[in-house]
Amino acid sequence: MAIATIPGLGVAAGLASSIGAVTVYQDRAVVTRSASSELAAGEHELELENLPISLQANSLQVSAKSTGQASLLDVKVRDAFQTDTANERVRTLQEQMRKLEARQAELDDEAAVLDNQRELVLMMQRGATEPAKEGARLTLDELKAIQTLSADTLGKTLASLRQVAERKAVLEREIEALQGQLDIMRGQLSRRSKTVTLRINLARAGKVDLAVSYAVGGARWAPAYDARLRPADRTVDLGYFGVISQNTGEDWKNVKLTLSTARPALGGGAPTLQPWIIDVAAPPPPAP
């Protein structure tokens, strides 16, 4: 995939990459990412962002192939911190949440007022049918008038309550969706990551294909077996497969996956050689 890049040694350009292959060991995994971009002649700084915090810097390997005679000048790994853009996005979502919650409080108040109106109508109906202290009763026409008024008022009140309930249901779904976005953004802010910065020089403009591999912790595999008995021919089918678990934070979907029983060592160096001293043999000591 091609992306815009910034030539020179100014602000590094983010480089989109994808995981192509993963080799899983019993205590780690080696991930290989690929990326490509069209670059102008000269020096460029490219960044691979949002890599796992468990990336082991001493395992990093980078290869670059280009039609423009590319030379890889430097590779650096650093811890990445939360960005102002992410913080601003969280603040925007929080402001939207405050507005929705204020609207929710308004609907609660509106529902409380309507509930009070309903209770008043019901009290009026009960009062109309109960005899007064003096024993006077309402006439039939007065009862009909109260019934008509209360039915009209109660009907409108109940209809308004249903509308408020519907608006509250819609608002609650909006709040739930917004809360989900906030949780995701807060998770991204609290999640640490690493960034790999590549400095590359091209003799002439051309396409650059990069392959970046690194080891990460938080991944393992274990063997598992499946035995199936065939009584008819008195044989057993034995199946062997691997069970993989990983919490690296990366998605290994649709990658070339390899399981290895090797135990690679990282950051190894050449052994220290002991010197061989060549000298003239010393004469034997004189006999006593």
GROMACS .gro file of C-alpha atoms in nm:
model
  288
    1MET     CA    1   0.000   0.000   0.000
    2ALA     CA    2   0.131   0.346  -0.083
    3ILE     CA    3   0.113   0.639   0.154
    4ALA     CA    4   0.229   0.998   0.164
    5THR     CA    5   0.578   1.047   0.302
    6ILE     CA    6   0.783   1.344   0.411
    7PRO     CA    7   1.132   1.370   0.257
    8GLY     CA    8   1.428   1.497   0.452
    9LEU     CA    9   1.485   1.479   0.824
   10GLY     CA   10   1.175   1.668   0.935
   11VAL     CA   11   0.866   1.512   1.087
   12ALA     CA   12   0.861   1.137   1.032
   13ALA     CA   13   0.578   0.998   0.822
   14GLY     CA   14   0.358   0.719   0.952
   15LEU     CA   15   0.391   0.406   0.742
   16ALA     CA   16   0.100   0.164   0.708
   17SER     CA   17   0.202  -0.199   0.746
   18SER     CA   18   0.043  -0.542   0.770
   19ILE     CA   19   0.144  -0.869   0.931
   20GLY     CA   20   0.234  -1.132   0.675
   21ALA     CA   21   0.390  -1.411   0.879
   22VAL     CA   22   0.426  -1.521   1.242
   23THR     CA   23   0.655  -1.788   1.384
   24VAL     CA   24   0.540  -1.901   1.728
   25TYR     CA   25   0.788  -2.048   1.975
   26GLN     CA   26   0.709  -2.194   2.314
   27ASP     CA   27   0.779  -1.865   2.494
   28ARG     CA   28   0.751  -1.592   2.230
   29ALA     CA   29   0.671  -1.519   1.867
   30VAL     CA   30   0.852  -1.356   1.577
   31VAL     CA   31   0.629  -1.131   1.370
   32THR     CA   32   0.708  -1.018   1.016
   33ARG     CA   33   0.543  -0.705   0.884
   34SER     CA   34   0.555  -0.571   0.531
   35ALA     CA   35   0.503  -0.220   0.397
   36SER     CA   36   0.565  -0.034   0.074
   37SER     CA   37   0.570   0.324  -0.042
   38GLU     CA   38   0.667   0.542  -0.335
   39LEU     CA   39   0.949   0.775  -0.229
   40ALA     CA   40   1.132   1.063  -0.390
   41ALA     CA   41   1.510   1.072  -0.412
   42GLY     CA   42   1.685   1.169  -0.090
   43GLU     CA   43   1.654   1.085   0.278
   44HIS     CA   44   1.326   0.994   0.445
   45GLU     CA   45   1.213   0.905   0.795
   46LEU     CA   46   0.933   0.649   0.816
   47GLU     CA   47   0.756   0.529   1.130
   48LEU     CA   48   0.577   0.204   1.209
   49GLU     CA   49   0.343   0.292   1.494
   50ASN     CA   50   0.127   0.106   1.746
   51LEU     CA   51   0.358  -0.194   1.772
   52PRO     CA   52   0.334  -0.415   2.083
   53ILE     CA   53   0.495  -0.284   2.399
   54SER     CA   54   0.649  -0.632   2.440
   55LEU     CA   55   0.851  -0.584   2.119
   56GLN     CA   56   1.211  -0.684   2.195
   57ALA     CA   57   1.433  -0.417   2.043
   58ASN     CA   58   1.740  -0.639   2.017
   59SER     CA   59   1.547  -0.877   1.792
   60LEU     CA   60   1.449  -0.615   1.533
   61GLN     CA   61   1.549  -0.688   1.173
   62VAL     CA   62   1.471  -0.467   0.874
   63SER     CA   63   1.526  -0.526   0.504
   64ALA     CA   64   1.458  -0.277   0.225
   65LYS     CA   65   1.427  -0.345  -0.146
   66SER     CA   66   1.378  -0.065  -0.394
   67THR     CA   67   1.394   0.027  -0.759
   68GLY     CA   68   1.559   0.351  -0.649
   69GLN     CA   69   1.871   0.199  -0.488
   70ALA     CA   70   1.763   0.233  -0.126
   71SER     CA   71   2.006   0.238   0.164
   72LEU     CA   72   1.887   0.182   0.519
   73LEU     CA   73   2.073   0.438   0.732
   74ASP     CA   74   1.932   0.392   1.081
   75VAL     CA   75   1.670   0.202   1.281
   76LYS     CA   76   1.541   0.316   1.621
   77VAL     CA   77   1.282   0.183   1.864
   78ARG     CA   78   1.108   0.402   2.121
   79ASP     CA   79   0.814   0.386   2.359
   80ALA     CA   80   0.509   0.572   2.230
   81PHE     CA   81   0.296   0.790   2.452
   82GLN     CA   82  -0.060   0.916   2.416
   83THR     CA   83  -0.108   1.186   2.155
   84ASP     CA   84  -0.278   1.524   2.181
   85THR     CA   85  -0.510   1.415   1.901
   86ALA     CA   86  -0.632   1.118   2.104
   87ASN     CA   87  -0.676   1.338   2.411
   88GLU     CA   88  -0.876   1.590   2.209
   89ARG     CA   89  -1.097   1.313   2.074
   90VAL     CA   90  -1.167   1.195   2.430
   91ARG     CA   91  -1.253   1.550   2.539
   92THR     CA   92  -1.491   1.585   2.244
   93LEU     CA   93  -1.666   1.259   2.331
   94GLN     CA   94  -1.689   1.360   2.697
   95GLU     CA   95  -1.853   1.689   2.599
   96GLN     CA   96  -2.104   1.501   2.384
   97MET     CA   97  -2.171   1.269   2.677
   98ARG     CA   98  -2.239   1.565   2.909
   99LYS     CA   99  -2.492   1.705   2.662
  100LEU     CA  100  -2.669   1.371   2.630
  101GLU     CA  101  -2.680   1.327   3.007
  102ALA     CA  102  -2.821   1.679   3.046
  103ARG     CA  103  -3.090   1.595   2.793
  104GLN     CA  104  -3.159   1.274   2.983
  105ALA     CA  105  -3.209   1.475   3.304
  106GLU     CA  106  -3.452   1.706   3.121
  107LEU     CA  107  -3.656   1.407   3.006
  108ASP     CA  108  -3.660   1.271   3.361
  109ASP     CA  109  -3.794   1.606   3.483
  110GLU     CA  110  -4.055   1.612   3.207
  111ALA     CA  111  -4.166   1.260   3.299
  112ALA     CA  112  -4.192   1.361   3.668
  113VAL     CA  113  -4.416   1.658   3.579
  114LEU     CA  114  -4.640   1.437   3.366
  115ASP     CA  115  -4.662   1.178   3.644
  116ASN     CA  116  -4.772   1.454   3.881
  117GLN     CA  117  -5.039   1.567   3.634
  118ARG     CA  118  -5.167   1.211   3.607
  119GLU     CA  119  -5.191   1.181   3.986
  120LEU     CA  120  -5.381   1.511   4.005
  121VAL     CA  121  -5.636   1.389   3.750
  122LEU     CA  122  -5.681   1.063   3.938
  123MET     CA  123  -5.724   1.254   4.266
  124MET     CA  124  -5.985   1.477   4.100
  125GLN     CA  125  -6.175   1.170   3.979
  126ARG     CA  126  -6.171   1.014   4.325
  127GLY     CA  127  -6.282   1.340   4.486
  128ALA     CA  128  -6.573   1.374   4.246
  129THR     CA  129  -6.718   1.039   4.346
  130GLU     CA  130  -6.663   1.072   4.720
  131PRO     CA  131  -6.930   1.255   4.922
  132ALA     CA  132  -6.836   1.589   5.073
  133LYS     CA  133  -6.834   1.647   5.448
  134GLU     CA  134  -7.164   1.834   5.424
  135GLY     CA  135  -7.311   1.537   5.241
  136ALA     CA  136  -7.363   1.725   4.914
  137ARG     CA  137  -7.310   1.527   4.594
  138LEU     CA  138  -7.225   1.641   4.244
  139THR     CA  139  -7.500   1.638   3.987
  140LEU     CA  140  -7.491   1.400   3.694
  141ASP     CA  141  -7.400   1.681   3.454
  142GLU     CA  142  -7.114   1.787   3.680
  143LEU     CA  143  -6.986   1.431   3.696
  144LYS     CA  144  -7.002   1.403   3.316
  145ALA     CA  145  -6.811   1.730   3.280
  146ILE     CA  146  -6.542   1.611   3.520
  147GLN     CA  147  -6.525   1.277   3.344
  148THR     CA  148  -6.484   1.443   3.003
  149LEU     CA  149  -6.218   1.682   3.134
  150SER     CA  150  -6.026   1.413   3.319
  151ALA     CA  151  -6.041   1.170   3.026
  152ASP     CA  152  -5.911   1.436   2.788
  153THR     CA  153  -5.639   1.550   3.028
  154LEU     CA  154  -5.541   1.198   3.131
  155GLY     CA  155  -5.529   1.080   2.769
  156LYS     CA  156  -5.298   1.365   2.670
  157THR     CA  157  -5.082   1.306   2.978
  158LEU     CA  158  -5.044   0.935   2.909
  159ALA     CA  159  -4.964   1.004   2.542
  160SER     CA  160  -4.697   1.253   2.649
  161LEU     CA  161  -4.552   0.999   2.893
  162ARG     CA  162  -4.523   0.743   2.612
  163GLN     CA  163  -4.345   0.996   2.391
  164VAL     CA  164  -4.103   1.082   2.671
  165ALA     CA  165  -4.035   0.710   2.729
  166GLU     CA  166  -3.961   0.662   2.358
  167ARG     CA  167  -3.725   0.960   2.351
  168LYS     CA  168  -3.551   0.829   2.664
  169ALA     CA  169  -3.503   0.488   2.502
  170VAL     CA  170  -3.343   0.647   2.195
  171LEU     CA  171  -3.126   0.866   2.415
  172GLU     CA  172  -3.013   0.569   2.625
  173ARG     CA  173  -2.901   0.388   2.308
  174GLU     CA  174  -2.704   0.696   2.201
  175ILE     CA  175  -2.542   0.719   2.545
  176GLU     CA  176  -2.454   0.349   2.537
  177ALA     CA  177  -2.293   0.382   2.191
  178LEU     CA  178  -2.102   0.693   2.295
  179GLN     CA  179  -1.984   0.522   2.615
  180GLY     CA  180  -1.850   0.238   2.401
  181GLN     CA  181  -1.648   0.485   2.194
  182LEU     CA  182  -1.516   0.648   2.510
  183ASP     CA  183  -1.411   0.312   2.654
  184ILE     CA  184  -1.222   0.230   2.335
  185MET     CA  185  -1.046   0.567   2.328
  186ARG     CA  186  -0.954   0.548   2.697
  187GLY     CA  187  -0.820   0.199   2.641
  188GLN     CA  188  -0.602   0.329   2.359
  189LEU     CA  189  -0.472   0.610   2.579
  190SER     CA  190  -0.383   0.373   2.861
  191ARG     CA  191  -0.229   0.117   2.625
  192ARG     CA  192   0.141   0.167   2.575
  193SER     CA  193   0.299   0.084   2.244
  194LYS     CA  194   0.628   0.107   2.059
  195THR     CA  195   0.726   0.291   1.743
  196VAL     CA  196   1.000   0.190   1.501
  197THR     CA  197   1.163   0.476   1.309
  198LEU     CA  198   1.347   0.398   0.986
  199ARG     CA  199   1.583   0.641   0.814
  200ILE     CA  200   1.631   0.554   0.451
  201ASN     CA  201   1.806   0.714   0.153
  202LEU     CA  202   1.717   0.671  -0.213
  203ALA     CA  203   1.957   0.750  -0.494
  204ARG     CA  204   1.656   0.811  -0.717
  205ALA     CA  205   1.279   0.805  -0.685
  206GLY     CA  206   1.119   0.464  -0.667
  207LYS     CA  207   0.909   0.217  -0.476
  208VAL     CA  208   1.045   0.081  -0.149
  209ASP     CA  209   0.937  -0.257  -0.010
  210LEU     CA  210   1.013  -0.305   0.357
  211ALA     CA  211   1.012  -0.621   0.568
  212VAL     CA  212   1.031  -0.572   0.945
  213SER     CA  213   1.053  -0.864   1.186
  214TYR     CA  214   1.066  -0.860   1.564
  215ALA     CA  215   1.016  -1.088   1.862
  216VAL     CA  216   0.734  -1.028   2.108
  217GLY     CA  217   0.648  -1.184   2.440
  218GLY     CA  218   0.300  -1.291   2.542
  219ALA     CA  219   0.276  -1.570   2.287
  220ARG     CA  220   0.323  -1.944   2.314
  221TRP     CA  221   0.211  -2.275   2.176
  222ALA     CA  222   0.179  -2.622   2.324
  223PRO     CA  223   0.133  -2.960   2.159
  224ALA     CA  224  -0.198  -3.143   2.179
  225TYR     CA  225  -0.294  -3.493   2.075
  226ASP     CA  226  -0.610  -3.659   1.951
  227ALA     CA  227  -0.644  -4.038   1.961
  228ARG     CA  228  -0.933  -4.212   1.783
  229LEU     CA  229  -0.988  -4.586   1.825
  230ARG     CA  230  -1.110  -4.792   1.528
  231PRO     CA  231  -1.247  -5.117   1.680
  232ALA     CA  232  -1.332  -5.267   1.342
  233ASP     CA  233  -0.971  -5.295   1.225
  234ARG     CA  234  -0.815  -5.269   1.575
  235THR     CA  235  -0.615  -4.955   1.497
  236VAL     CA  236  -0.573  -4.614   1.655
  237ASP     CA  237  -0.556  -4.287   1.462
  238LEU     CA  238  -0.326  -4.045   1.640
  239GLY     CA  239  -0.356  -3.676   1.557
  240TYR     CA  240  -0.104  -3.413   1.656
  241PHE     CA  241  -0.160  -3.038   1.651
  242GLY     CA  242  -0.062  -2.721   1.832
  243VAL     CA  243  -0.266  -2.493   2.055
  244ILE     CA  244  -0.165  -2.127   2.030
  245SER     CA  245  -0.234  -1.853   2.282
  246GLN     CA  246  -0.126  -1.491   2.256
  247ASN     CA  247  -0.200  -1.156   2.418
  248THR     CA  248   0.040  -0.939   2.221
  249GLY     CA  249  -0.234  -0.695   2.121
  250GLU     CA  250  -0.187  -0.774   1.750
  251ASP     CA  251  -0.435  -0.942   1.519
  252TRP     CA  252  -0.291  -1.252   1.354
  253LYS     CA  253  -0.586  -1.307   1.124
  254ASN     CA  254  -0.503  -1.448   0.779
  255VAL     CA  255  -0.127  -1.467   0.838
  256LYS     CA  256   0.120  -1.740   0.746
  257LEU     CA  257   0.162  -1.920   1.077
  258THR     CA  258   0.455  -2.145   1.170
  259LEU     CA  259   0.509  -2.340   1.491
  260SER     CA  260   0.867  -2.399   1.601
  261THR     CA  261   1.022  -2.613   1.873
  262ALA     CA  262   1.345  -2.412   1.865
  263ARG     CA  263   1.450  -2.194   2.156
  264PRO     CA  264   1.606  -1.886   1.997
  265ALA     CA  265   1.847  -1.671   2.195
  266LEU     CA  266   1.827  -1.294   2.156
  267GLY     CA  267   2.114  -1.052   2.178
  268GLY     CA  268   2.373  -1.327   2.156
  269GLY     CA  269   2.733  -1.249   2.078
  270ALA     CA  270   3.046  -1.430   1.976
  271PRO     CA  271   3.204  -1.628   2.259
  272THR     CA  272   3.518  -1.495   2.423
  273LEU     CA  273   3.819  -1.683   2.290
  274GLN     CA  274   4.093  -1.781   2.528
  275PRO     CA  275   4.441  -1.690   2.397
  276TRP     CA  276   4.689  -1.952   2.291
  277ILE     CA  277   5.033  -1.845   2.413
  278ILE     CA  278   5.324  -1.960   2.195
  279ASP     CA  279   5.667  -1.938   2.353
  280VAL     CA  280   6.000  -2.115   2.372
  281ALA     CA  281   5.974  -2.417   2.596
  282ALA     CA  282   6.144  -2.362   2.930
  283PRO     CA  283   6.438  -2.597   3.003
  284PRO     CA  284   6.373  -2.862   3.263
  285PRO     CA  285   6.498  -2.781   3.610
  286PRO     CA  286   6.844  -2.923   3.699
  287ALA     CA  287   6.852  -3.257   3.873
  288PRO     CA  288   6.925  -3.239   4.245
   0.00000   0.00000   0.00000
